[in-house]
Amino acid sequence: MKENQDDLAKIIVLENGKPYADAFGEITYAASFFQWFSEESARVNGDIIPSANATSKILALRQPIGPCGIITPWNFPSAMITRKLGAAVAAGCTTVIKPASETPLSALALAHLSEKAGFPKGVVNVLPSATSAEVGKILCEHPLIKKVSSTGSTGVGKLLMAQSSSTLKKLSFELGGNAPFIVFEDADLDKAVDGAIASKFRSSGQTCICANRLFIHDSLYDEFVKKFVDKLSKTTLGFGLDEKTTHGPVIHEKSMSKVRSHIENAIEKGAKLLLGGKRREDIGENFHELTVLGDVTPKMKIFHEETFGPVAPLIRFSSDEEALSLANDTEVGLAGYFYSSDISKIFKVAENLEVGMIGVNTGAISEAAMPFGGVKESGFGREGSKFGIEDYTIVKSVVLGGL
Ligand code: NAD
């Protein structure tokens, strides 16, 4: 992947639309999973456990679960595959990968490179398909597939779970989020502004862990708005291969409709448009201005639904308790972020935010060594880290008697 980084990045730009620098960064990130899991594969071991019976010993063998179905989204067409594939192969499993129909080429390029790199035939299989539902159903129902790992929307996760019930397959799901980003009264404002921009607008807001609701303490609200809008005004929307481009389009018309409906609904219900707000057909298909909405409240659709687009809703709060209760007022719990300089508050908030991953004083959290995953309707299972490999193994107990 490193040797072919430029080509792989260009494929991502052409099929996903994100700027080249982001695509290049995605390949570095994607390749880091192979590096990390190849090192960790040396430590996939079991246990020897003392038995209550003096003449026996208990061995807990850790074995590969078997052939795995891997279903991935379009927003990180390379990294969402390697985060699963690296762990599966490290555990000793073979894979059938169904990439998103919007981004099959990144997956095929990876399969081609894996063959060149010497993976035995049959370890990395890619099944691109325009008929996701059909392939997904087969992966979930087929008795030879022992596990399905899927990253995508919560709705599709629920469907796959129901389909897998006939074979009681092991599952792991990385699903949708609605991440809170809280700027407490004692936050470093400049750092919070930079973190919010990175977290909210990376890939034009199309990441599952991106800040979806920004809660700003009343005392900092006006200054935050000024700095946030000022920095965002200096971004450039455009084609991913153009060097000046800092932000690309949304993936398709369906995403655009959601972005438009969230903005319109919020404004109708009293939100203030502080930046952007327009579709930009003059630039190309599915381009939308980076948009900031002020005075957003829980009455608006954007508070409860994941926008998955370039819109930042700002919500005021006046006490820590209010911020936590608003942040947790959602049925999903993938990521959360907050900025504070008070160490006891940091622990209290980290323990009480109902999410699987938290960034404290940072808007960037994901790396190969970190257990990645959610709680509530954001799914279950962890990717990355040693837990990522465990998800692709079974533990078999062997009792040695008559010793
Ligand atoms: P999606 O659920 O529509 O698609 C994800 C994958 O599932 C794709 O491969 C798609 O082809 C496939 N799929 C769609 N319908 C299917 C069906 N009926 N049966 C089997 N497979 C099916 O999601 P999307 O809209 O493409 O991606 C955005 C969503 O993914 C967001 O909700 C986002 O939060 C989530 N996401 C989560 C993570 C994470 O790690 N938690 C990462 C990226 C994206």
CSV table of N, CA and C and ligand atoms in Angstrom, one decimal, residues 71-76 80 83 98-102 129 132-137 140 150-157 159-160 163 173-177 206-209 252 254-255 258 306 308 334 357 372-374 378 383, ligand 1:
chain,number,residue,atom,x,y,z
A,71,ILE,N,-18.5,-6.3,5.5
A,71,ILE,CA,-19.3,-5.3,4.7
A,71,ILE,C,-18.9,-3.9,5.1
A,72,THR,N,-18.5,-3.1,4.1
A,72,THR,CA,-17.9,-1.8,4.5
A,72,THR,C,-18.6,-0.6,3.7
A,73,PRO,N,-18.5,0.6,4.3
A,73,PRO,CA,-19.1,1.8,3.7
A,73,PRO,C,-18.1,2.5,2.8
A,74,TRP,N,-18.6,3.6,2.2
A,74,TRP,CA,-17.9,4.3,1.1
A,74,TRP,C,-17.1,5.4,1.7
A,75,ASN,N,-17.3,5.8,3.0
A,75,ASN,CA,-16.7,7.1,3.4
A,75,ASN,C,-15.2,6.9,3.7
A,76,PHE,N,-14.7,5.7,4.1
A,76,PHE,CA,-13.3,5.4,4.1
A,76,PHE,C,-13.1,4.1,3.4
A,80,MET,N,-11.7,1.3,6.1
A,80,MET,CA,-12.7,0.5,6.7
A,80,MET,C,-12.6,-1.0,6.4
A,83,ARG,N,-9.1,-2.2,8.5
A,83,ARG,CA,-9.4,-2.3,9.9
A,83,ARG,C,-10.0,-3.7,10.3
A,98,LYS,N,-17.6,-7.4,1.0
A,98,LYS,CA,-18.5,-6.7,0.1
A,98,LYS,C,-18.4,-5.2,0.4
A,99,PRO,N,-17.6,-4.5,-0.6
A,99,PRO,CA,-17.5,-3.1,-0.4
A,99,PRO,C,-18.8,-2.3,-0.7
A,100,ALA,N,-18.8,-1.1,-0.3
A,100,ALA,CA,-20.0,-0.3,-0.7
A,100,ALA,C,-20.1,-0.2,-2.2
A,101,SER,N,-21.3,-0.1,-2.7
A,101,SER,CA,-21.4,-0.1,-4.2
A,101,SER,C,-20.9,1.2,-4.8
A,102,GLU,N,-20.8,2.3,-3.9
A,102,GLU,CA,-20.2,3.6,-4.4
A,102,GLU,C,-18.7,3.5,-4.6
A,129,SER,N,-20.7,-5.3,-5.6
A,129,SER,CA,-22.1,-5.6,-6.0
A,129,SER,C,-23.0,-4.4,-5.9
A,132,SER,N,-26.6,-4.8,-2.9
A,132,SER,CA,-26.0,-5.0,-1.5
A,132,SER,C,-26.9,-5.9,-0.7
A,133,ALA,N,-28.2,-5.7,-0.8
A,133,ALA,CA,-29.1,-6.4,0.0
A,133,ALA,C,-29.0,-7.9,-0.2
A,134,GLU,N,-28.9,-8.3,-1.5
A,134,GLU,CA,-28.8,-9.7,-1.9
A,134,GLU,C,-27.5,-10.3,-1.3
A,135,VAL,N,-26.4,-9.7,-1.6
A,135,VAL,CA,-25.1,-10.2,-1.1
A,135,VAL,C,-25.1,-10.2,0.4
A,136,GLY,N,-25.6,-9.2,1.0
A,136,GLY,CA,-25.6,-9.1,2.5
A,136,GLY,C,-26.3,-10.3,3.1
A,137,LYS,N,-27.5,-10.6,2.5
A,137,LYS,CA,-28.3,-11.7,3.0
A,137,LYS,C,-27.6,-13.0,2.9
A,140,CYS,N,-25.0,-13.3,5.5
A,140,CYS,CA,-25.6,-13.5,6.9
A,140,CYS,C,-26.1,-14.9,7.0
A,150,SER,N,-19.7,-5.7,10.0
A,150,SER,CA,-20.3,-4.7,9.1
A,150,SER,C,-20.1,-3.3,9.7
A,151,THR,N,-19.8,-2.3,8.8
A,151,THR,CA,-19.7,-0.9,9.2
A,151,THR,C,-20.7,-0.2,8.3
A,152,GLY,N,-21.6,0.5,8.9
A,152,GLY,CA,-22.6,1.3,8.1
A,152,GLY,C,-23.7,1.9,9.0
A,153,SER,N,-24.8,2.0,8.4
A,153,SER,CA,-25.9,2.7,9.2
A,153,SER,C,-26.5,1.7,10.2
A,154,THR,N,-27.2,2.3,11.2
A,154,THR,CA,-27.8,1.5,12.2
A,154,THR,C,-29.0,0.7,11.6
A,155,GLY,N,-29.7,1.3,10.7
A,155,GLY,CA,-30.8,0.5,10.0
A,155,GLY,C,-30.3,-0.7,9.4
A,156,VAL,N,-29.2,-0.7,8.6
A,156,VAL,CA,-28.7,-1.8,7.9
A,156,VAL,C,-28.2,-2.8,8.9
A,157,GLY,N,-27.6,-2.3,10.0
A,157,GLY,CA,-27.1,-3.2,11.1
A,157,GLY,C,-28.2,-4.1,11.7
A,159,LEU,N,-31.0,-4.9,10.2
A,159,LEU,CA,-31.4,-5.9,9.2
A,159,LEU,C,-30.5,-7.1,9.2
A,160,LEU,N,-29.2,-6.8,9.2
A,160,LEU,CA,-28.2,-7.9,9.1
A,160,LEU,C,-28.3,-8.8,10.4
A,163,GLN,N,-31.1,-11.1,9.9
A,163,GLN,CA,-30.8,-12.1,8.9
A,163,GLN,C,-29.9,-13.2,9.4
A,173,PHE,N,-20.6,-4.9,14.8
A,173,PHE,CA,-21.2,-3.8,14.1
A,173,PHE,C,-20.6,-2.5,14.5
A,174,GLU,N,-20.2,-1.7,13.5
A,174,GLU,CA,-19.8,-0.3,13.7
A,174,GLU,C,-20.8,0.5,13.0
A,175,LEU,N,-21.7,1.2,13.8
A,175,LEU,CA,-22.9,1.8,13.1
A,175,LEU,C,-22.9,3.3,13.3
A,176,GLY,N,-24.0,3.9,13.1
A,176,GLY,CA,-24.1,5.3,13.0
A,176,GLY,C,-23.8,6.0,14.3
A,177,GLY,N,-23.5,7.3,14.3
A,177,GLY,CA,-23.2,8.0,15.5
A,177,GLY,C,-24.0,9.4,15.5
A,206,GLN,N,-18.6,13.6,6.6
A,206,GLN,CA,-19.1,12.2,6.4
A,206,GLN,C,-18.2,11.2,7.1
A,207,THR,N,-18.0,11.4,8.4
A,207,THR,CA,-17.4,10.3,9.2
A,207,THR,C,-18.3,9.9,10.3
A,208,CYS,N,-18.3,8.7,10.7
A,208,CYS,CA,-19.2,8.2,11.7
A,208,CYS,C,-18.9,8.8,13.0
A,209,ILE,N,-17.6,9.2,13.3
A,209,ILE,CA,-17.2,9.8,14.6
A,209,ILE,C,-17.2,11.3,14.5
A,252,HIS,N,-23.7,11.5,-2.5
A,252,HIS,CA,-24.8,11.4,-3.6
A,252,HIS,C,-26.0,12.2,-3.2
A,254,LYS,N,-28.9,11.4,-2.3
A,254,LYS,CA,-29.6,11.1,-1.1
A,254,LYS,C,-29.0,11.8,0.1
A,255,SER,N,-27.7,11.9,0.2
A,255,SER,CA,-27.0,12.6,1.3
A,255,SER,C,-27.3,14.1,1.2
A,258,LYS,N,-30.6,14.9,2.6
A,258,LYS,CA,-30.6,14.9,4.1
A,258,LYS,C,-30.0,16.2,4.7
A,306,GLU,N,-28.2,11.8,12.6
A,306,GLU,CA,-26.9,12.0,12.1
A,306,GLU,C,-27.0,12.7,10.7
A,308,PHE,N,-24.4,13.5,8.6
A,308,PHE,CA,-23.4,12.9,7.7
A,308,PHE,C,-23.2,13.8,6.5
A,334,LEU,N,-21.5,6.5,19.6
A,334,LEU,CA,-20.3,6.1,19.1
A,334,LEU,C,-19.1,6.9,19.7
A,357,MET,N,-16.2,5.9,22.5
A,357,MET,CA,-14.9,6.5,22.4
A,357,MET,C,-15.0,8.0,22.7
A,372,PHE,N,-11.9,0.6,18.8
A,372,PHE,CA,-12.8,1.5,18.1
A,372,PHE,C,-14.2,0.8,18.1
A,373,GLY,N,-15.2,1.5,18.6
A,373,GLY,CA,-16.5,0.9,18.6
A,373,GLY,C,-17.5,1.7,19.4
A,374,GLY,N,-18.7,1.3,19.4
A,374,GLY,CA,-19.7,2.1,20.1
A,374,GLY,C,-20.5,1.4,21.1
A,378,SER,N,-25.1,2.2,18.3
A,378,SER,CA,-24.0,2.4,17.5
A,378,SER,C,-23.3,1.1,17.3
A,383,GLU,N,-12.9,-2.7,17.0
A,383,GLU,CA,-11.9,-2.9,15.9
A,383,GLU,C,-10.7,-2.2,16.4
B,1,NAD,P1,-25.2,1.8,4.7
B,1,NAD,O1,-25.5,1.1,5.9
B,1,NAD,O2,-26.2,2.1,3.7
B,1,NAD,O3,-24.0,1.0,3.9
B,1,NAD,C1,-22.9,0.4,4.5
B,1,NAD,C2,-22.6,-0.9,3.8
B,1,NAD,O4,-23.8,-1.8,3.9
B,1,NAD,C3,-22.4,-0.8,2.3
B,1,NAD,O5,-21.5,-1.8,1.9
B,1,NAD,C4,-23.7,-1.1,1.7
B,1,NAD,O6,-23.6,-1.5,0.3
B,1,NAD,C5,-24.2,-2.2,2.6
B,1,NAD,N1,-25.6,-2.4,2.6
B,1,NAD,C6,-26.6,-1.4,2.3
B,1,NAD,N2,-27.8,-2.0,2.4
B,1,NAD,C7,-27.6,-3.3,2.7
B,1,NAD,C8,-28.4,-4.5,2.9
B,1,NAD,N3,-29.8,-4.4,2.9
B,1,NAD,N4,-27.9,-5.7,3.2
B,1,NAD,C9,-26.5,-5.8,3.3
B,1,NAD,N5,-25.7,-4.8,3.1
B,1,NAD,C10,-26.2,-3.6,2.8
B,1,NAD,O7,-24.4,3.1,5.2
B,1,NAD,P2,-23.9,4.3,4.3
B,1,NAD,O8,-25.0,5.3,4.3
B,1,NAD,O9,-23.3,3.9,3.1
B,1,NAD,O10,-22.8,4.9,5.3
B,1,NAD,C11,-23.0,5.8,6.3
B,1,NAD,C12,-23.4,5.2,7.6
B,1,NAD,O11,-22.3,4.4,8.1
B,1,NAD,C13,-23.5,6.3,8.7
B,1,NAD,O12,-24.6,6.0,9.5
B,1,NAD,C14,-22.2,6.2,9.4
B,1,NAD,O13,-22.2,6.7,10.7
B,1,NAD,C15,-21.9,4.8,9.4
B,1,NAD,N6,-20.5,4.5,9.5
B,1,NAD,C16,-20.1,4.0,10.7
B,1,NAD,C17,-18.8,3.8,10.9
B,1,NAD,C18,-18.3,3.2,12.2
B,1,NAD,O14,-17.1,2.8,12.4
B,1,NAD,N7,-19.1,3.1,13.2
B,1,NAD,C19,-17.8,4.1,10.0
B,1,NAD,C20,-18.2,4.6,8.8
B,1,NAD,C21,-19.6,4.8,8.6
